[in-house]
Tab-separated table of C-alpha atoms and ligand atoms in Angstrom:
chain	number	residue	atom	x	y	z
A	1	MET	CA	146.566	22.205	143.917
A	2	ALA	CA	148.885	24.325	142.294
A	3	THR	CA	149.811	22.314	138.905
A	4	LEU	CA	151.781	23.474	136.150
A	5	ALA	CA	155.007	22.494	135.552
A	6	THR	CA	157.492	25.252	134.155
A	7	SER	CA	160.067	23.047	131.709
A	8	ASP	CA	159.793	26.057	129.174
A	9	GLU	CA	160.936	28.487	131.763
A	10	SER	CA	163.078	27.551	134.559
A	11	THR	CA	165.074	24.917	132.260
A	12	GLN	CA	165.170	26.744	128.856
A	13	ALA	CA	166.603	29.873	131.285
A	14	ALA	CA	169.700	27.415	132.498
A	15	LEU	CA	170.471	25.754	129.037
A	16	ALA	CA	170.618	29.491	127.602
A	17	ASP	CA	173.789	29.565	129.502
A	18	VAL	CA	175.437	26.878	128.130
A	19	PRO	CA	173.820	26.573	125.068
A	20	ASP	CA	172.995	23.409	123.382
A	21	ASP	CA	170.972	23.450	120.569
A	22	ALA	CA	169.866	19.991	120.395
A	23	LEU	CA	168.504	19.586	123.847
A	24	THR	CA	167.036	23.075	123.736
A	25	ALA	CA	164.855	21.834	120.320
A	26	LEU	CA	163.961	18.744	122.529
A	27	LEU	CA	162.692	20.632	125.119
A	28	ALA	CA	160.527	22.840	122.635
A	29	ARG	CA	159.186	19.565	121.169
A	30	GLU	CA	158.078	17.961	124.400
A	31	ASP	CA	156.622	21.769	125.492
A	32	ASP	CA	154.588	21.727	122.495
A	33	ARG	CA	153.763	18.221	122.503
A	34	ARG	CA	152.058	18.736	125.869
A	35	ARG	CA	150.493	22.039	124.711
A	36	ARG	CA	148.668	20.020	122.283
A	37	GLN	CA	147.910	16.458	123.820
A	38	VAL	CA	145.103	15.515	126.568
A	39	ASN	CA	146.855	12.901	128.617
A	40	LEU	CA	144.561	10.561	129.631
A	41	LEU	CA	147.703	7.853	130.737
A	42	ALA	CA	146.663	5.851	133.385
A	43	GLY	CA	150.109	6.312	135.468
A	44	GLU	CA	151.006	9.579	134.326
A	45	ASN	CA	150.382	12.789	136.410
A	46	LEU	CA	152.535	16.101	136.274
A	47	GLU	CA	154.864	17.555	139.065
A	48	SER	CA	154.359	20.866	140.781
A	49	PRO	CA	156.886	23.346	140.389
A	50	GLY	CA	157.936	22.950	144.312
A	51	VAL	CA	158.792	19.289	142.624
A	52	LEU	CA	160.962	20.055	139.791
A	53	ALA	CA	162.956	22.981	142.013
A	54	LEU	CA	164.073	20.465	144.380
A	55	LEU	CA	164.720	17.854	141.686
A	56	GLY	CA	166.806	20.697	140.231
A	57	SER	CA	168.573	21.676	143.223
A	58	ALA	CA	171.529	21.662	145.338
A	59	PHE	CA	170.092	18.137	147.156
A	60	ALA	CA	171.310	16.222	143.660
A	61	ASP	CA	174.974	17.040	143.771
A	62	LYS	CA	175.046	15.349	147.468
A	63	TYR	CA	175.766	11.458	147.786
A	64	ALA	CA	174.512	10.261	150.858
A	65	GLU	CA	175.003	6.025	151.062
A	66	GLY	CA	173.301	4.514	154.088
A	67	TYR	CA	170.766	6.001	156.526
A	68	PRO	CA	170.163	9.369	158.382
A	69	GLU	CA	173.210	9.220	161.135
A	70	ARG	CA	174.674	5.835	159.606
A	71	ARG	CA	175.880	7.486	156.537
A	72	HIS	CA	179.105	6.276	154.390
A	73	HIS	CA	179.946	10.107	153.354
A	74	THR	CA	180.274	13.305	155.426
A	75	GLY	CA	178.756	16.653	154.611
A	76	CYS	CA	175.543	14.438	155.132
A	77	GLY	CA	173.534	17.337	157.685
A	78	PRO	CA	171.032	18.570	155.328
A	79	ALA	CA	170.318	15.713	153.516
A	80	ASP	CA	169.867	13.305	156.723
A	81	ASP	CA	167.327	16.018	157.935
A	82	VAL	CA	165.562	15.441	154.430
A	83	GLU	CA	165.164	12.120	154.497
A	84	THR	CA	164.019	12.023	158.154
A	85	LEU	CA	161.414	14.719	157.109
A	86	ALA	CA	160.375	12.428	154.175
A	87	VAL	CA	160.112	9.315	156.462
A	88	ALA	CA	158.240	10.777	159.143
A	89	ARG	CA	155.469	12.497	156.384
A	90	ALA	CA	155.418	8.999	155.220
A	91	LYS	CA	154.707	7.106	157.956
A	92	LYS	CA	152.399	9.833	159.035
A	93	LEU	CA	150.487	10.046	155.870
A	94	PHE	CA	149.943	6.232	155.660
A	95	GLY	CA	149.959	5.253	158.882
A	96	ALA	CA	152.580	2.854	159.128
A	97	ASP	CA	155.320	1.494	161.275
A	98	HIS	CA	158.278	2.323	159.294
A	99	ALA	CA	158.800	3.494	155.836
A	100	ASN	CA	162.024	3.615	153.206
A	101	VAL	CA	161.590	6.227	150.977
A	102	GLN	CA	164.952	5.744	149.139
A	103	PRO	CA	163.696	3.008	146.389
A	104	TYR	CA	164.540	4.772	142.500
A	105	SER	CA	161.505	3.549	141.342
A	106	GLY	CA	158.651	1.562	142.024
A	107	SER	CA	160.105	-1.532	140.263
A	108	ILE	CA	162.790	-1.368	142.994
A	109	ALA	CA	160.420	-0.922	145.422
A	110	MET	CA	159.320	-4.591	144.551
A	111	LEU	CA	162.856	-6.047	143.882
A	112	ALA	CA	163.676	-4.583	147.597
A	113	ALA	CA	160.656	-6.084	149.473
A	114	ALA	CA	161.704	-9.391	147.030
A	115	ALA	CA	165.133	-9.102	148.527
A	116	ALA	CA	163.636	-8.591	152.130
A	117	LEU	CA	161.667	-11.572	151.971
A	118	LEU	CA	162.410	-14.192	149.867
A	119	ARG	CA	165.361	-16.282	148.287
A	120	PRO	CA	165.911	-17.333	144.385
A	121	GLY	CA	163.388	-20.359	143.972
A	122	ASP	CA	160.906	-19.536	146.360
A	123	ALA	CA	157.154	-19.718	145.808
A	124	VAL	CA	154.959	-16.288	144.906
A	125	LEU	CA	151.596	-15.906	143.761
A	126	ALA	CA	151.084	-12.888	142.106
A	127	MET	CA	148.071	-11.005	139.961
A	128	SER	CA	148.454	-12.865	136.485
A	129	LEU	CA	149.820	-10.323	133.852
A	130	ALA	CA	146.881	-11.359	130.936
A	131	HIS	CA	144.615	-10.014	134.005
A	132	GLY	CA	146.089	-6.781	135.308
A	133	GLY	CA	149.354	-7.428	136.929
A	134	HIS	CA	152.686	-5.603	136.736
A	135	LEU	CA	155.745	-6.971	135.097
A	136	THR	CA	157.310	-7.282	138.726
A	137	HIS	CA	154.622	-9.617	139.642
A	138	GLY	CA	155.857	-12.874	138.011
A	139	SER	CA	156.583	-11.857	134.143
A	140	SER	CA	159.689	-13.662	132.460
A	141	ALA	CA	161.372	-10.904	131.176
A	142	ASN	CA	161.636	-9.673	134.614
A	143	PHE	CA	163.840	-10.380	137.837
A	144	SER	CA	160.352	-11.486	139.218
A	145	GLY	CA	159.893	-14.542	137.060
A	146	ARG	CA	163.217	-15.231	136.268
A	147	TRP	CA	164.030	-15.652	139.794
A	148	PHE	CA	161.376	-17.068	141.726
A	149	SER	CA	158.821	-19.737	141.155
A	150	VAL	CA	155.792	-17.619	140.448
A	151	SER	CA	152.275	-18.794	140.188
A	152	ALA	CA	149.032	-16.492	138.941
A	153	TYR	CA	145.765	-15.722	140.269
A	154	GLY	CA	143.491	-14.002	137.988
A	155	VAL	CA	139.719	-12.133	137.948
A	156	ARG	CA	136.184	-14.257	137.187
A	157	ARG	CA	135.282	-14.749	133.859
A	158	SER	CA	131.864	-13.730	134.792
A	159	ASP	CA	132.306	-9.940	136.214
A	160	GLY	CA	135.935	-9.441	136.330
A	161	LEU	CA	136.540	-9.044	139.733
A	162	ILE	CA	139.566	-10.924	141.550
A	163	ASP	CA	138.773	-14.239	142.413
A	164	LEU	CA	139.519	-14.528	146.420
A	165	ASP	CA	138.030	-18.338	146.447
A	166	GLN	CA	140.558	-19.139	143.738
A	167	VAL	CA	143.663	-17.068	145.450
A	168	ARG	CA	142.616	-19.178	148.267
A	169	ASP	CA	142.831	-22.999	146.333
A	170	GLN	CA	146.231	-21.375	144.643
A	171	ALA	CA	147.277	-20.558	147.683
A	172	ARG	CA	147.007	-23.720	149.697
A	173	ALA	CA	148.035	-25.916	146.801
A	174	ARG	CA	151.571	-23.278	146.289
A	175	ARG	CA	152.366	-22.933	149.820
A	176	PRO	CA	154.122	-19.397	148.567
A	177	LYS	CA	156.309	-17.857	150.925
A	178	VAL	CA	154.643	-14.205	149.357
A	179	ILE	CA	151.768	-13.481	148.151
A	180	VAL	CA	151.364	-9.838	146.173
A	181	ALA	CA	148.284	-8.313	145.912
A	182	GLY	CA	147.781	-5.017	143.642
A	183	ALA	CA	148.027	-4.136	140.043
A	184	ILE	CA	148.287	-1.946	137.204
A	185	SER	CA	145.098	-2.115	135.379
A	186	TYR	CA	142.462	-3.264	137.964
A	187	PRO	CA	140.186	-0.452	138.494
A	188	ARG	CA	138.478	-1.997	141.679
A	189	VAL	CA	139.212	-1.565	145.009
A	190	ILE	CA	141.311	-4.968	146.463
A	191	ASP	CA	140.003	-6.622	149.635
A	192	TRP	CA	143.233	-6.236	151.435
A	193	GLU	CA	142.117	-7.924	154.569
A	194	GLY	CA	140.696	-10.916	152.491
A	195	PHE	CA	144.146	-11.130	151.183
A	196	ARG	CA	145.475	-11.021	154.912
A	197	GLU	CA	143.295	-13.885	155.750
A	198	ILE	CA	144.536	-16.216	153.057
A	199	ALA	CA	148.387	-15.186	153.442
A	200	ASP	CA	147.915	-15.823	157.533
A	201	GLU	CA	146.161	-19.513	156.215
A	202	VAL	CA	149.097	-20.469	154.682
A	203	GLY	CA	151.698	-18.956	156.499
A	204	ALA	CA	152.709	-16.273	153.389
A	205	TYR	CA	154.196	-12.846	153.522
A	206	LEU	CA	151.789	-10.394	151.918
A	207	VAL	CA	153.035	-7.676	149.640
A	208	ALA	CA	150.958	-5.029	148.242
A	209	GLY	CA	152.288	-3.851	144.841
A	210	ALA	CA	150.502	-0.445	145.189
A	211	ALA	CA	152.138	2.056	143.148
A	212	GLN	CA	148.942	3.019	141.631
A	213	THR	CA	146.411	3.210	144.324
A	214	LEU	CA	148.601	4.090	147.201
A	215	GLY	CA	147.761	7.978	147.281
A	216	LEU	CA	144.235	7.191	146.566
A	217	SER	CA	144.836	5.542	150.029
A	218	ALA	CA	146.303	8.295	151.486
A	219	ALA	CA	143.682	10.550	151.051
A	220	GLY	CA	140.975	7.598	152.398
A	221	VAL	CA	139.157	7.449	148.914
A	222	ILE	CA	139.656	3.818	149.005
A	223	PRO	CA	140.826	1.336	151.664
A	224	SER	CA	144.056	1.087	152.488
A	225	PRO	CA	146.936	-1.742	152.331
A	226	VAL	CA	148.888	-0.778	155.147
A	227	PRO	CA	147.079	-2.343	158.179
A	228	TYR	CA	147.073	-5.618	156.306
A	229	ALA	CA	150.077	-5.864	154.464
A	230	ASP	CA	153.720	-6.939	155.425
A	231	VAL	CA	155.251	-4.819	153.052
A	232	VAL	CA	153.504	-2.125	150.986
A	233	CYS	CA	155.421	-1.147	147.399
A	234	GLY	CA	154.515	2.355	145.835
A	235	VAL	CA	155.609	5.585	143.931
A	236	THR	CA	155.315	9.136	144.591
A	237	HIS	CA	154.326	9.921	140.869
A	238	LYS	CA	151.539	9.139	140.223
A	239	VAL	CA	147.798	10.128	142.558
A	240	LEU	CA	150.911	12.281	144.828
A	241	GLY	CA	151.900	14.166	142.248
A	242	GLY	CA	155.698	13.712	143.323
A	243	PRO	CA	158.827	13.293	141.558
A	244	ARG	CA	159.220	9.919	140.013
A	245	GLY	CA	160.528	7.358	142.725
A	246	GLY	CA	159.548	4.392	145.034
A	247	LEU	CA	158.530	3.648	148.676
A	248	ILE	CA	158.140	1.140	150.752
A	249	LEU	CA	156.207	0.790	154.231
A	250	CYS	CA	156.197	-2.177	156.342
A	251	THR	CA	155.718	-3.471	159.822
A	252	ARG	CA	158.239	-2.972	162.493
A	253	ASP	CA	159.753	-6.323	162.300
A	254	LEU	CA	160.198	-5.952	158.609
A	255	ALA	CA	162.101	-2.350	158.959
A	256	GLU	CA	165.549	-3.861	159.163
A	257	ARG	CA	165.323	-6.390	156.393
A	258	VAL	CA	163.402	-4.380	153.903
A	259	ASP	CA	166.395	-0.959	155.017
A	260	ARG	CA	169.078	-3.296	154.212
A	261	ALA	CA	167.276	-5.008	150.894
A	262	VAL	CA	167.317	-1.611	149.569
A	263	PHE	CA	170.964	-0.232	150.660
A	264	PRO	CA	173.414	-2.050	149.918
A	265	PHE	CA	171.898	-4.702	148.482
A	266	VAL	CA	169.394	-3.210	145.710
A	267	GLN	CA	171.004	0.228	145.494
A	268	GLY	CA	173.654	2.233	146.215
A	269	GLY	CA	173.219	6.351	147.512
A	270	PRO	CA	169.676	7.838	147.174
A	271	MET	CA	168.844	10.460	145.292
A	272	VAL	CA	169.055	12.872	147.776
A	273	ASN	CA	167.079	15.461	145.636
A	274	GLN	CA	164.402	13.002	144.743
A	275	LEU	CA	164.144	12.219	148.269
A	276	ALA	CA	163.654	16.363	149.012
A	277	ALA	CA	160.865	16.386	146.123
A	278	LYS	CA	159.268	12.654	148.020
A	279	ALA	CA	159.189	14.901	151.083
A	280	TYR	CA	157.504	17.941	149.659
A	281	ALA	CA	155.305	16.007	147.822
A	282	LEU	CA	154.286	13.958	151.249
A	283	GLY	CA	153.510	17.032	152.915
A	284	ARG	CA	151.116	18.426	149.983
A	285	ALA	CA	149.440	15.209	150.482
A	286	ALA	CA	148.502	15.916	154.034
A	287	ALA	CA	146.437	18.814	153.248
A	288	PRO	CA	142.649	19.055	152.512
A	289	ALA	CA	143.199	20.042	149.104
A	290	PHE	CA	144.643	16.408	148.462
A	291	ARG	CA	141.726	14.668	149.660
A	292	GLU	CA	139.642	16.866	147.376
A	293	TYR	CA	141.886	16.278	144.303
A	294	ALA	CA	141.919	12.627	145.122
A	295	ALA	CA	138.143	12.353	145.471
A	296	LEU	CA	137.695	14.413	142.232
A	297	THR	CA	139.764	12.366	140.190
A	298	VAL	CA	138.008	9.056	141.048
A	299	ALA	CA	134.765	11.220	140.262
A	300	ASN	CA	136.141	12.207	136.826
A	301	ALA	CA	137.203	8.589	136.672
A	302	ARG	CA	133.438	7.310	137.105
A	303	HIS	CA	132.307	9.551	135.208
A	304	LEU	CA	134.133	8.875	131.831
A	305	ALA	CA	133.535	5.049	132.495
A	306	ALA	CA	129.569	5.856	132.243
A	307	GLU	CA	130.286	8.016	129.071
A	308	LEU	CA	132.452	5.161	127.485
A	309	GLU	CA	129.913	2.592	128.305
A	310	GLY	CA	127.499	4.674	126.456
A	311	ARG	CA	129.492	4.888	123.152
A	312	GLY	CA	130.299	1.176	123.259
A	313	LEU	CA	132.893	0.486	125.139
A	314	ARG	CA	131.888	-1.692	127.965
A	315	PRO	CA	133.785	-0.807	130.873
A	316	LEU	CA	135.892	-3.840	132.404
A	317	THR	CA	134.622	-4.737	136.001
A	318	GLY	CA	131.339	-2.793	134.890
A	319	GLY	CA	133.210	0.657	136.257
A	320	THR	CA	135.348	1.673	138.618
A	321	ASP	CA	136.727	2.617	142.114
A	322	THR	CA	140.032	4.523	141.710
A	323	HIS	CA	141.461	6.765	138.944
A	324	LEU	CA	141.997	3.974	136.567
A	325	VAL	CA	139.675	3.260	133.701
A	326	THR	CA	139.444	0.027	131.303
A	327	VAL	CA	137.080	-0.762	129.078
A	328	ASP	CA	136.802	-3.403	126.166
A	329	ALA	CA	137.387	-1.918	122.484
A	330	ARG	CA	135.853	-4.899	120.704
A	331	GLY	CA	132.227	-3.015	121.201
A	332	LEU	CA	133.668	-0.417	118.152
A	333	GLY	CA	135.087	-3.685	115.813
A	334	LEU	CA	138.533	-2.450	116.597
A	335	THR	CA	141.748	-3.579	118.800
A	336	GLY	CA	142.800	-1.718	121.568
A	337	ARG	CA	146.122	-1.223	120.054
A	338	GLU	CA	144.469	0.094	116.515
A	339	ILE	CA	142.501	2.735	118.855
A	340	GLU	CA	145.267	3.745	120.964
A	341	ARG	CA	147.110	4.470	117.551
A	342	ARG	CA	144.015	6.305	116.127
A	343	CYS	CA	143.790	8.410	119.707
A	344	GLU	CA	147.410	9.494	119.624
A	345	SER	CA	147.432	10.686	116.023
A	346	ALA	CA	144.554	13.389	117.321
A	347	GLY	CA	146.588	13.889	120.504
A	348	LEU	CA	144.679	11.558	122.812
A	349	LEU	CA	146.976	10.137	124.620
A	350	LEU	CA	145.658	6.546	126.277
A	351	GLY	CA	146.901	2.651	126.396
A	352	HIS	CA	146.177	-0.573	125.473
A	353	CYS	CA	145.470	-3.611	127.944
A	354	ALA	CA	144.748	-6.878	127.725
A	355	VAL	CA	141.223	-8.037	128.237
A	356	PRO	CA	141.016	-10.959	130.436
A	357	TYR	CA	140.466	-14.324	128.497
A	358	GLU	CA	140.667	-12.666	125.479
A	359	ASP	CA	142.115	-14.464	122.372
A	360	VAL	CA	144.493	-11.866	120.763
A	361	PRO	CA	147.705	-11.756	121.343
A	362	PRO	CA	149.340	-9.365	123.449
A	363	ALA	CA	150.484	-6.801	121.049
A	364	SER	CA	146.977	-5.880	119.955
A	365	ALA	CA	145.046	-6.526	122.699
A	366	SER	CA	141.199	-5.867	122.795
A	367	GLY	CA	141.209	-3.153	125.580
A	368	LEU	CA	142.241	0.304	126.385
A	369	ARG	CA	143.709	1.278	129.458
A	370	MET	CA	143.038	5.432	131.109
A	371	GLY	CA	143.313	6.995	134.208
A	372	THR	CA	142.236	10.761	135.279
A	373	LEU	CA	145.399	11.797	137.150
A	374	SER	CA	146.616	14.527	134.898
A	375	ALA	CA	143.423	15.318	133.557
A	376	THR	CA	142.129	16.433	137.130
A	377	THR	CA	145.372	18.023	138.280
A	378	VAL	CA	144.933	20.551	135.133
A	379	GLY	CA	141.239	21.302	136.310
A	380	MET	CA	139.126	18.760	134.108
A	381	GLY	CA	136.042	17.813	135.462
A	382	LYS	CA	133.004	16.269	134.217
A	383	PRO	CA	131.770	17.879	131.631
A	384	GLU	CA	135.296	17.717	130.132
A	385	MET	CA	135.294	14.067	130.864
A	386	THR	CA	131.835	13.534	128.361
A	387	GLU	CA	133.935	15.788	126.052
A	388	VAL	CA	136.976	13.019	126.324
A	389	ALA	CA	134.699	10.252	125.535
A	390	ASP	CA	133.232	12.232	122.498
A	391	LEU	CA	136.313	12.812	121.288
A	392	ILE	CA	137.970	8.702	122.034
A	393	GLN	CA	134.813	7.666	119.915
A	394	ALA	CA	135.279	10.244	117.356
A	395	ALA	CA	139.291	9.646	116.910
A	396	ALA	CA	138.182	5.756	116.792
A	397	GLY	CA	135.651	6.124	114.338
A	398	ASN	CA	137.469	8.794	112.136
A	399	PRO	CA	140.555	10.337	112.974
A	400	ASP	CA	140.173	13.477	110.532
A	401	ASP	CA	141.638	17.283	111.119
A	402	SER	CA	138.755	17.832	112.991
A	403	VAL	CA	139.062	15.547	115.644
A	404	THR	CA	142.870	16.764	116.028
A	405	GLN	CA	141.745	20.506	116.370
A	406	ARG	CA	139.062	19.546	118.790
A	407	VAL	CA	141.747	18.008	121.105
A	408	GLN	CA	143.941	21.016	121.084
A	409	SER	CA	141.383	23.461	121.562
A	410	LEU	CA	140.269	21.365	124.314
A	411	ALA	CA	144.288	20.881	125.676
A	412	GLN	CA	144.676	24.839	125.457
A	413	ARG	CA	141.859	25.170	128.189
A	414	PHE	CA	143.425	23.056	130.613
A	415	PRO	CA	147.008	24.283	129.896
A	416	SER	CA	149.750	21.582	131.594
A	417	LEU	CA	152.799	24.002	130.922
A	418	SER	CA	152.806	28.042	132.037
A	419	THR	CA	152.113	29.333	128.938
A	420	LYS	CA	154.894	32.393	129.137
A	421	PRO	CA	156.917	32.889	125.913
A	422	GLN	CA	159.700	30.189	126.019
A	423	CYS	CA	163.383	32.281	126.626
A	424	GLY	CA	165.906	29.872	125.132
A	425	LYS	CA	167.846	30.321	122.082
A	426	SER	CA	166.342	28.772	119.099
A	427	ALA	CA	168.165	25.728	117.831
A	428	SER	CA	169.249	24.706	114.369
A	429	SER	CA	170.490	21.150	115.180
B	501	PLP	C1	151.644	-1.624	140.434
B	501	PLP	C2	152.773	-1.794	140.101
B	501	PLP	N1	153.889	-1.945	140.908
B	501	PLP	C3	155.005	-0.853	140.268
B	501	PLP	C4	155.057	-0.286	139.019
B	501	PLP	C5	156.809	0.154	138.444
B	501	PLP	O1	156.963	1.546	139.064
B	501	PLP	P1	158.073	2.233	138.289
B	501	PLP	O2	157.634	2.669	136.743
B	501	PLP	O3	158.576	3.522	138.823
B	501	PLP	O4	159.138	1.478	138.158
B	501	PLP	C6	153.877	0.528	138.418
B	501	PLP	C7	154.016	1.767	137.285
B	501	PLP	O5	152.944	1.809	137.096
B	501	PLP	C8	152.949	-0.176	138.869
B	501	PLP	O6	151.492	0.475	138.186
């Protein structure tokens, strides 16, 4: 895949027309940060130049409330065709009956799914946040926990895997209207068929919160939720390498409810530039190169998990089937938060996460969560994953300048930005 973002060239050239020293300086800082750091943040990938160009294209100005051929605004001919193209590509790529590509983000897609299927106060069963669930799966700080009666299922203490027996028992006891399957930091494949059986037994809708892994399913690298879930929520900016944004797939029966939930219930006009960039990424994902990328991403994650295990960082669930790697940091005698902080100061970006059944406050957290999307996009492979594992161990133990220099030299060998000289004005404020 073509990979490099080009903020230094195109954005700074555009800013040069109407200079803004403060923003030019901030952009230069961001470019500099990216040149020095190695990105292992689980949910970040790099947008290709084509995606960035479409985000900054004339489509950015267009208002197009509604759906193709049913707009509240005039002048929507090209916008209609952009959305129709994105929908057709999404349906084909994922094998879905219906696709809505308008959600501004993954969280908004989850909100729209809830709006389509639930009324305030309805019972929902979803993955515990402490065991890997997302904020939209029932956090009290989020619409999901505030507006619905959410109970949580978790993973088994013995192996860290989702316990479908527990899910079934809870579903029988709670009779939820919706069961949410999916997570933010669960590295294993999810048994969509098993969840479907449980949902059918208790008469619940099955919603797949598949933002992390839907792109891997599209590539055929892991099983897809589409044949099993009533509604699938995803994003285009993780595995797919597209623009920041959400999408919803659903059965034919629910198509109208989902569309009306997105607009006019949750959103106003779609961002047509985002729709164009989504269409572009969905088109690229149909190419063989995308399947190769997805497979390499998982191979890199498996290798990284194994290398970290050899350095005292036990992979949760024993390994990974996806781009996600989660490990227990207690083997190094530090909290996840502390290792995250030390790694950041050396230029290695990764995150902390809860270890199921741990007994430290969530702000500390005993685990580390990382992913191989960006690293694979810039061309890293297994040798670099071994190097990354070494660097994490070194940064956690002794975060001195030599570690920072090694991280920078790795980042410079695999740049995430074009290396052409910047053409914007230098800034003073
Ligand atoms: C499972 C899941 N749902 C929803 C989201 C939210 O997506 P966004 O950040 O685009 O709102 C994420 C993001 O990581 C996610 O992993």
